[in-house]
Short mmCIF file of C-alpha atoms and ligand atoms in Angstrom, two decimals:
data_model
loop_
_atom_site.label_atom_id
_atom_site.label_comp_id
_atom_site.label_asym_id
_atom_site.label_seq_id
_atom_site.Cartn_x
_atom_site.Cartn_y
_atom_site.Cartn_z
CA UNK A 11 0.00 0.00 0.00
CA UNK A 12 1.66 3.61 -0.87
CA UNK A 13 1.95 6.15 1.39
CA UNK A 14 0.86 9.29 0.67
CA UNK A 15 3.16 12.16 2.45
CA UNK A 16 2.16 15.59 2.28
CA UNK A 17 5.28 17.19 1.47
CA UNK A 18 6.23 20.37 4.23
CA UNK A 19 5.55 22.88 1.63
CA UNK A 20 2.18 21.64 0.80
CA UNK A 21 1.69 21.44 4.91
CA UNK A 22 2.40 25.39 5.43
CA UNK A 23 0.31 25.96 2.36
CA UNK A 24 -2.79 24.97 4.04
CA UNK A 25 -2.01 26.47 6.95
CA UNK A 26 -1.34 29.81 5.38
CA UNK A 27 -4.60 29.56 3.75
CA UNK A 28 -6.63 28.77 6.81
CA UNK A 29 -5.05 31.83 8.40
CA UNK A 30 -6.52 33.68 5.08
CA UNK A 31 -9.64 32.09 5.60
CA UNK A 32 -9.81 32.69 8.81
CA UNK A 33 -8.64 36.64 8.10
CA UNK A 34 -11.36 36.67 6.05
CA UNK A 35 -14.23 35.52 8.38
CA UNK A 36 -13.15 38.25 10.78
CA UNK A 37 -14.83 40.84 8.14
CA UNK A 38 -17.91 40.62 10.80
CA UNK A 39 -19.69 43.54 9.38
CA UNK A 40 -21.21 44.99 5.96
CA UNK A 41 -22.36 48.96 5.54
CA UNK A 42 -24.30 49.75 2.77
CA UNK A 43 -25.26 53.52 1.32
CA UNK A 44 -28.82 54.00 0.26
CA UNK A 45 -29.42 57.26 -0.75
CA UNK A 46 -32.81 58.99 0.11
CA UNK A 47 -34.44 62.06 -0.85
CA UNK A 48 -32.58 64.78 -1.96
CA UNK A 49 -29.00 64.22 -1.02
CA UNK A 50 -29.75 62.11 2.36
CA UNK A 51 -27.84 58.95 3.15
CA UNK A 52 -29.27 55.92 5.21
CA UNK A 53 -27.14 53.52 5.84
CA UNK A 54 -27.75 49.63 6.10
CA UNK A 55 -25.27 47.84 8.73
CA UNK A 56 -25.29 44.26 8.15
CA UNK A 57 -23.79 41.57 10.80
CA UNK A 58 -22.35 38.97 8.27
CA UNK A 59 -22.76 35.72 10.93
CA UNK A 60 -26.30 35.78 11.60
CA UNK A 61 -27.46 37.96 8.85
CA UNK A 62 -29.04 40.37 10.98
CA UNK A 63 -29.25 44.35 9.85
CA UNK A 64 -29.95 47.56 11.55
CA UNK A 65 -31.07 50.42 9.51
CA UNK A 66 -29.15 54.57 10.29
CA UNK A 67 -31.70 57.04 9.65
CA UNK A 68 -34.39 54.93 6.96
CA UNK A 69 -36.10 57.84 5.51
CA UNK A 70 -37.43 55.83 2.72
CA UNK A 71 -38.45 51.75 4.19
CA UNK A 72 -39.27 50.76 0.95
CA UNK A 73 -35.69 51.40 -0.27
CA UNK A 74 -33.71 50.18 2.98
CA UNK A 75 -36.04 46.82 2.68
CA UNK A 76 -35.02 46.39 -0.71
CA UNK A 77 -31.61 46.43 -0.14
CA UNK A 78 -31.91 44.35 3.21
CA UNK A 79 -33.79 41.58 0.81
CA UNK A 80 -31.29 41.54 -1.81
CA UNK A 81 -28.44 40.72 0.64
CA UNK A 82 -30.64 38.23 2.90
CA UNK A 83 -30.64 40.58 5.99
CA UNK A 84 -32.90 40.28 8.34
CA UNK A 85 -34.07 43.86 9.70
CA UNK A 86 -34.07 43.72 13.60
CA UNK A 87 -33.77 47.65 14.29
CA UNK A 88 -33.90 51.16 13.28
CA UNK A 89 -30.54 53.81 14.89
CA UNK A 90 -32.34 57.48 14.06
CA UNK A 91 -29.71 59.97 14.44
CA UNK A 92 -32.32 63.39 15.11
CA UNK A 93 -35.72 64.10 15.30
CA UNK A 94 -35.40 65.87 11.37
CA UNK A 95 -38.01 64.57 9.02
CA UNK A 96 -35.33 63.63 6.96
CA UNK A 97 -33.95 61.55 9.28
CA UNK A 98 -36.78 60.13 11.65
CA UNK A 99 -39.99 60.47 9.17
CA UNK A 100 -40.11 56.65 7.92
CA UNK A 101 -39.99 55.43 11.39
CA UNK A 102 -43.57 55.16 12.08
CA UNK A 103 -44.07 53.56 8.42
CA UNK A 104 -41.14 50.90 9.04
CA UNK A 105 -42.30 50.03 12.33
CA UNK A 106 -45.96 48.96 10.45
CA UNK A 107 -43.76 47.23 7.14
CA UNK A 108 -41.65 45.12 10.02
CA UNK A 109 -43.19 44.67 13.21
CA UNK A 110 -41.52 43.89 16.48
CA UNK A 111 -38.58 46.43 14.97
CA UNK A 112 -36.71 47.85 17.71
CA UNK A 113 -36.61 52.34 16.81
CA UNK A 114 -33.53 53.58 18.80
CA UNK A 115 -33.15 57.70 19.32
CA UNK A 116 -31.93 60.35 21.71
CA UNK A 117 -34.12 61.01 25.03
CA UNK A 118 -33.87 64.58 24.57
CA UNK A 119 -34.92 64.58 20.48
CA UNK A 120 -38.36 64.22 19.87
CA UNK A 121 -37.78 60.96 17.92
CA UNK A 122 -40.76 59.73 15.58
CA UNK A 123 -41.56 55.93 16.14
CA UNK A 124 -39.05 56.06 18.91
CA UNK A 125 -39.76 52.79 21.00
CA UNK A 126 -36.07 52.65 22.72
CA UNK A 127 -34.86 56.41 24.38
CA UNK A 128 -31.32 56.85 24.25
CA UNK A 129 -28.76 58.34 26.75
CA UNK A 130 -25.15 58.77 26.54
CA UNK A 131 -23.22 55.36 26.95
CA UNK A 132 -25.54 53.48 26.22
CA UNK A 133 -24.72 50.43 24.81
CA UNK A 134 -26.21 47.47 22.73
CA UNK A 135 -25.77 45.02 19.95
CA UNK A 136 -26.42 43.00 16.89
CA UNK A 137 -26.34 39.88 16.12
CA UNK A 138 -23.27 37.95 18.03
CA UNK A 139 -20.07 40.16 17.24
CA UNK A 140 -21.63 44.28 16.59
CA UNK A 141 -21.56 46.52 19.18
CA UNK A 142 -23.18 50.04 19.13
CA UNK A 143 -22.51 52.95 21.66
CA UNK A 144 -24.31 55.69 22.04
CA UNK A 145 -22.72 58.86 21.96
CA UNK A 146 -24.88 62.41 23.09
CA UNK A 147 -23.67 64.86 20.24
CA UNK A 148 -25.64 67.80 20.97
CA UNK A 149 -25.84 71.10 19.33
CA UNK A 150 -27.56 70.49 15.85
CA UNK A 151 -30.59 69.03 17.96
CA UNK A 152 -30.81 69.07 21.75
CA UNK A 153 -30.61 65.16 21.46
CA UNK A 154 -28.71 64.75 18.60
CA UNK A 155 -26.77 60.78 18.94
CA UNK A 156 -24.45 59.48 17.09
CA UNK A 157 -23.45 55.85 16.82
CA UNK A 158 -20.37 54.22 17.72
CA UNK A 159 -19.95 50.81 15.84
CA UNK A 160 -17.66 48.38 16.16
CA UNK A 161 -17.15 44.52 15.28
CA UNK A 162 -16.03 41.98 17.89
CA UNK A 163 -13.12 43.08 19.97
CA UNK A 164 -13.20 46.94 18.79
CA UNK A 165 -12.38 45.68 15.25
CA UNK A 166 -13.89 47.65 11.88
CA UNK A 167 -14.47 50.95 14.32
CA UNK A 168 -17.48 53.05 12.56
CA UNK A 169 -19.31 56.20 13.39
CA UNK A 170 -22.76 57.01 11.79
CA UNK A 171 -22.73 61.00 12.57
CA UNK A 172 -26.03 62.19 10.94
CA UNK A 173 -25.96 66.09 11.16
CA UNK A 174 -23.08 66.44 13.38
CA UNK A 175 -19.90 66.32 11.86
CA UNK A 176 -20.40 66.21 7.91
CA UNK A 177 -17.49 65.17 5.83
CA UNK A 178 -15.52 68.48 5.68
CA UNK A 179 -18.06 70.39 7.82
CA UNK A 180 -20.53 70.40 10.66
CA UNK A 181 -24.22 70.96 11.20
CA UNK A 182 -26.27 73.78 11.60
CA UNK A 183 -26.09 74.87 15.49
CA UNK A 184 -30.51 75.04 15.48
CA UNK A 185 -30.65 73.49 18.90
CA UNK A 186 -27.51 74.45 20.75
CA UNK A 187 -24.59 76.91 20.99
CA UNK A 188 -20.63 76.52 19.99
CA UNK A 189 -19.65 75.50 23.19
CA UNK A 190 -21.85 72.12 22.57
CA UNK A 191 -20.52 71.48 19.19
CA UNK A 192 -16.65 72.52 20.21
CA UNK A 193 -17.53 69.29 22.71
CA UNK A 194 -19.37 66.99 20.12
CA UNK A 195 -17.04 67.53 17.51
CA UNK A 196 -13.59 68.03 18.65
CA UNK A 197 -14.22 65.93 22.40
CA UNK A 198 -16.72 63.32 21.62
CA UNK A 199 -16.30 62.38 18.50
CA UNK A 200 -12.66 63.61 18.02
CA UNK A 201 -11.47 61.51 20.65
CA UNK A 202 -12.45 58.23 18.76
CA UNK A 203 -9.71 56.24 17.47
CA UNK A 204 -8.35 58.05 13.96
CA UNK A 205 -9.08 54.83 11.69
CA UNK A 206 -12.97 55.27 12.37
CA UNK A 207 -14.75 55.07 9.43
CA UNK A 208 -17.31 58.87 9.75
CA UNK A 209 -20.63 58.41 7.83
CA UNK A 210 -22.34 61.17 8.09
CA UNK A 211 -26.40 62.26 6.85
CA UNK A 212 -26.01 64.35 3.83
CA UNK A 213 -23.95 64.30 0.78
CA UNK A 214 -22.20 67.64 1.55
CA UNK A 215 -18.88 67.07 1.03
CA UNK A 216 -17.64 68.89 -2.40
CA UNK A 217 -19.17 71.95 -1.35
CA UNK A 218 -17.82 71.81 2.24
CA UNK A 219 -14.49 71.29 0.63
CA UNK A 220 -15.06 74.54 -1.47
CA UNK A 221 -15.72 76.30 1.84
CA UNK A 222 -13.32 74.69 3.75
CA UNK A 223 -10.39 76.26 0.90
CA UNK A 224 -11.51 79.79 1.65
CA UNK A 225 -10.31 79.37 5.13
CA UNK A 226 -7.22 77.23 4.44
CA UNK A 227 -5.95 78.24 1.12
CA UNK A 228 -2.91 76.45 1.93
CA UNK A 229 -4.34 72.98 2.83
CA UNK A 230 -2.76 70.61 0.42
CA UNK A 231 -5.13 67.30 1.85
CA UNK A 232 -8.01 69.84 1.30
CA UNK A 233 -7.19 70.45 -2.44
CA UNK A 234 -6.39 66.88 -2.99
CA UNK A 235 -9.93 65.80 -1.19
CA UNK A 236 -11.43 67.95 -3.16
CA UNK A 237 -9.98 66.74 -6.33
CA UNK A 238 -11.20 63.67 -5.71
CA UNK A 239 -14.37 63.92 -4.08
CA UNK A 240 -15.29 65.78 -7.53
CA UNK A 241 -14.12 63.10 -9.13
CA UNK A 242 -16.06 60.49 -7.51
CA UNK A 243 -19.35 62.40 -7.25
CA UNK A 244 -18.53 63.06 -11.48
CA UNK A 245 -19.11 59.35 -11.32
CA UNK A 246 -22.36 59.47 -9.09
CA UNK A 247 -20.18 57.77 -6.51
CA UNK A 248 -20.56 58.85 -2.66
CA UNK A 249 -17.49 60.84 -1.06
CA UNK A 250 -18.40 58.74 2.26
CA UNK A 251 -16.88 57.26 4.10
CA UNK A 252 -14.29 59.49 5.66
CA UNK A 253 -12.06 58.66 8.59
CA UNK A 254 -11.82 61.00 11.98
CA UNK A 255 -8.39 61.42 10.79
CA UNK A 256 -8.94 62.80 7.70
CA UNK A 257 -11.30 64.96 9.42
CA UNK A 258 -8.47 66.44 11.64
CA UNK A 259 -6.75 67.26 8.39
CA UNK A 260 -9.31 68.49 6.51
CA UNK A 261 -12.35 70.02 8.48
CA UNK A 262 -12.20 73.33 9.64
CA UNK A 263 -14.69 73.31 11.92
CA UNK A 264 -12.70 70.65 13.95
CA UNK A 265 -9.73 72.52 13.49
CA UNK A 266 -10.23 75.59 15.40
CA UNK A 267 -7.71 74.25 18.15
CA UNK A 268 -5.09 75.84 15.76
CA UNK A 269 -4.25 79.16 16.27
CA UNK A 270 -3.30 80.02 12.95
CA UNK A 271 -7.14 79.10 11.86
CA UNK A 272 -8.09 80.97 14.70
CA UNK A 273 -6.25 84.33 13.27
CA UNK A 274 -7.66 83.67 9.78
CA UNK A 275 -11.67 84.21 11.19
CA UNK A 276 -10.11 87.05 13.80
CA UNK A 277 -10.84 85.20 17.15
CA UNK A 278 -8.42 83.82 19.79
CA UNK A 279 -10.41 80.91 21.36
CA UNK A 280 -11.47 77.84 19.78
CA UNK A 281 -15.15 78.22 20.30
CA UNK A 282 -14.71 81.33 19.44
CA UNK A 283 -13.58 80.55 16.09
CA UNK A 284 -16.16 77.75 15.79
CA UNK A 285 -19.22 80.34 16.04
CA UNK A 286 -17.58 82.62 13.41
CA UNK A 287 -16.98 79.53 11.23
CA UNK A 288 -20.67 79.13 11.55
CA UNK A 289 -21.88 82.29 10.77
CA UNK A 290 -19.82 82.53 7.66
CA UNK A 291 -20.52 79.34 6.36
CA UNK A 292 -24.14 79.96 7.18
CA UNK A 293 -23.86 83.23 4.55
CA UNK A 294 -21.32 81.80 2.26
CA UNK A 295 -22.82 81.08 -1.22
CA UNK A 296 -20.05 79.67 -2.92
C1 GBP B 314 -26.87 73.97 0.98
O1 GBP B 314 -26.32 74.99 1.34
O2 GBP B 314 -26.34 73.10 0.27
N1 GBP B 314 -28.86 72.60 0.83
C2 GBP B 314 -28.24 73.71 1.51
C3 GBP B 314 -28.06 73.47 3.02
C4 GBP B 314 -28.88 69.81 7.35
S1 GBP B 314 -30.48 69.29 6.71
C5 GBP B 314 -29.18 72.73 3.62
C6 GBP B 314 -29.03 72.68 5.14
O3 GBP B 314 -29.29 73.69 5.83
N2 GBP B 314 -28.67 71.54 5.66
C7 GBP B 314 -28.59 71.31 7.10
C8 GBP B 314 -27.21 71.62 7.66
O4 GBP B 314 -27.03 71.52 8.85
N3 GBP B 314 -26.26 72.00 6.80
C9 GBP B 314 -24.92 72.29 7.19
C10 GBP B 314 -24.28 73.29 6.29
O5 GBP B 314 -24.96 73.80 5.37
O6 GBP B 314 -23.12 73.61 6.50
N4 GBP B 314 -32.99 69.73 7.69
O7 GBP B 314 -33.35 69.00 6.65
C11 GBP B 314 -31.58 70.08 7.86
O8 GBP B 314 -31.13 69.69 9.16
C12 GBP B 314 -33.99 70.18 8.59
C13 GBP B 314 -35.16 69.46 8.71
C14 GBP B 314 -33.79 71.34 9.35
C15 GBP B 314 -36.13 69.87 9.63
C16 GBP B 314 -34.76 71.73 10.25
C17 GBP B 314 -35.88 71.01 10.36
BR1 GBP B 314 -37.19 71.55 11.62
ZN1 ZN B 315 -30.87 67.74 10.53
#
């Protein structure tokens, strides 16, 4: 009877591709854009082990239940960001297309549909291996959350921002002053590690870009961001995600610790500088 020997090289092969395969399985979770109404994003997260989803801000159901069924999710809950129509306004309607669906939002935001109030810290999950935190990011709205995501052991770090921090920019301060968003933008959410993938609620970013350039005429990763975020929405591709890094480079409104930005909008504090950043943007028709 012949033996059959593996040879040694054969041997490591197959264990180098069980560590690939197992590298591979790690990839625990799935985030999908779905564009809504004018230039809103919901986002689909989708645990890849058990299948099951959670929706960011569903504006339309129909389209976030399309997508869902086309990958085999299963739809188990609903992270609203703010009370904004655009945001919140398909909650009641998804809660009667998929009932038992838990609808997550701030305690302090009005939150249509809401079933589950939010505070900050609070934390949950999906499936086996996705964790969400909540994280208070007032200013925008009184109760404005944003949603800390990770996979497993802090792997595949995410942040779904709504209208906090935009790509490039911020939101409008309707609920709160510049002492609020100095601390949701440059404390809360700029203290998450710098690899975080941002997705934020609007496609904003080329013209935030534009804006950001008047203040830093200088900014090389601004002009090159810009470049290419032209390029991709030339395509009809999204400029999101972003990283909180890239943010730090790039977004003036969470760069007002720097003094030179400071000097360019003639103030000497950082919140200072982040309510005159405000104001201009709010006039700036560029
Ligand atoms: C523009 O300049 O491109 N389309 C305009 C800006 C978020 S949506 C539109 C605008 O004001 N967008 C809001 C914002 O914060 N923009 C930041 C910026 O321009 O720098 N919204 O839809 C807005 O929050 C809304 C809905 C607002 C209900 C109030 C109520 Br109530
Ligand atoms: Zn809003």
């Amino acid at each position: 009877m012949p033996v059959v020997r593996l040879s040694p090289t054969f041997c490591s092969y197959k264990s180098l591709s069980r560590r690939f395969y197992q590298r591979e399985k790690e990839i625990k979770m799935k985030v999908l854009h779905v564009p809504c109404v004018e230039d809103n994003y919901a986002y689909l997260i989708i645990d890849e082990d058990s299948r099951e989803a959670v929706a960011v801000d569903p504006v339309e159901p129909e389209k976030i239940l399309k997508v869902a069924e086309e990958n085999g999710a299963d739809l188990k809950m609903v992270l609203t960001t703010h009370h904004h129509w655009d945001h919140a306004g398909g909650n009641n309607k998804i809660k009667q297309l998929v009932p038992g669906i838990k609808v997550f939002g701030g305690s302090l935001d009005n939150v249509e549909g809401c079933t589950d109030k939010l505070e900050n810290g609070d934390k949950f999950s999906l499936g086996k291996d996705v964790n969400i935190l909540s994280l208070h990011t007032p200013c925008h709205t009184k109760g404005h959350i944003s949603y800390y995501v990770t996979s497993k052991a802090g792997e595949d770090p995410t942040v779904f921002t709504g209208d906090t921090l935009f790509v490039a920019g911020c939101g409008k301060f309707f609920e709160g002053t510049a002492e609020q968003m100095y601390q949701s933008l440059c404390v809360t959410l700029g203290s998450l590690p710098k690899p975080t993938r941002v997705y934020c609620g609007h496609e904003y970013t080329e013209k935030n870009l534009r804006f950001a350039l008047t203040v830093e005429p200088e900014n090389e990763k601004i002009k090159q961001k810009l470049s290419w975020a032209q390029n991709q929405r030339q395509k009809n591709l999204p400029t999101i995600p972003s990283t909180i890094e890239e943010e730090w480079e790039t977004n003036p409104f969470m760069r007002v610790d720097l003094p030179e930005l400071q000097a360019r909008v003639g103030c000497n504090s950082p919140v200072e500088a982040l309510r005159e950043l405000r104001k201009l943007k709010d006039n700036w028709r560029g």
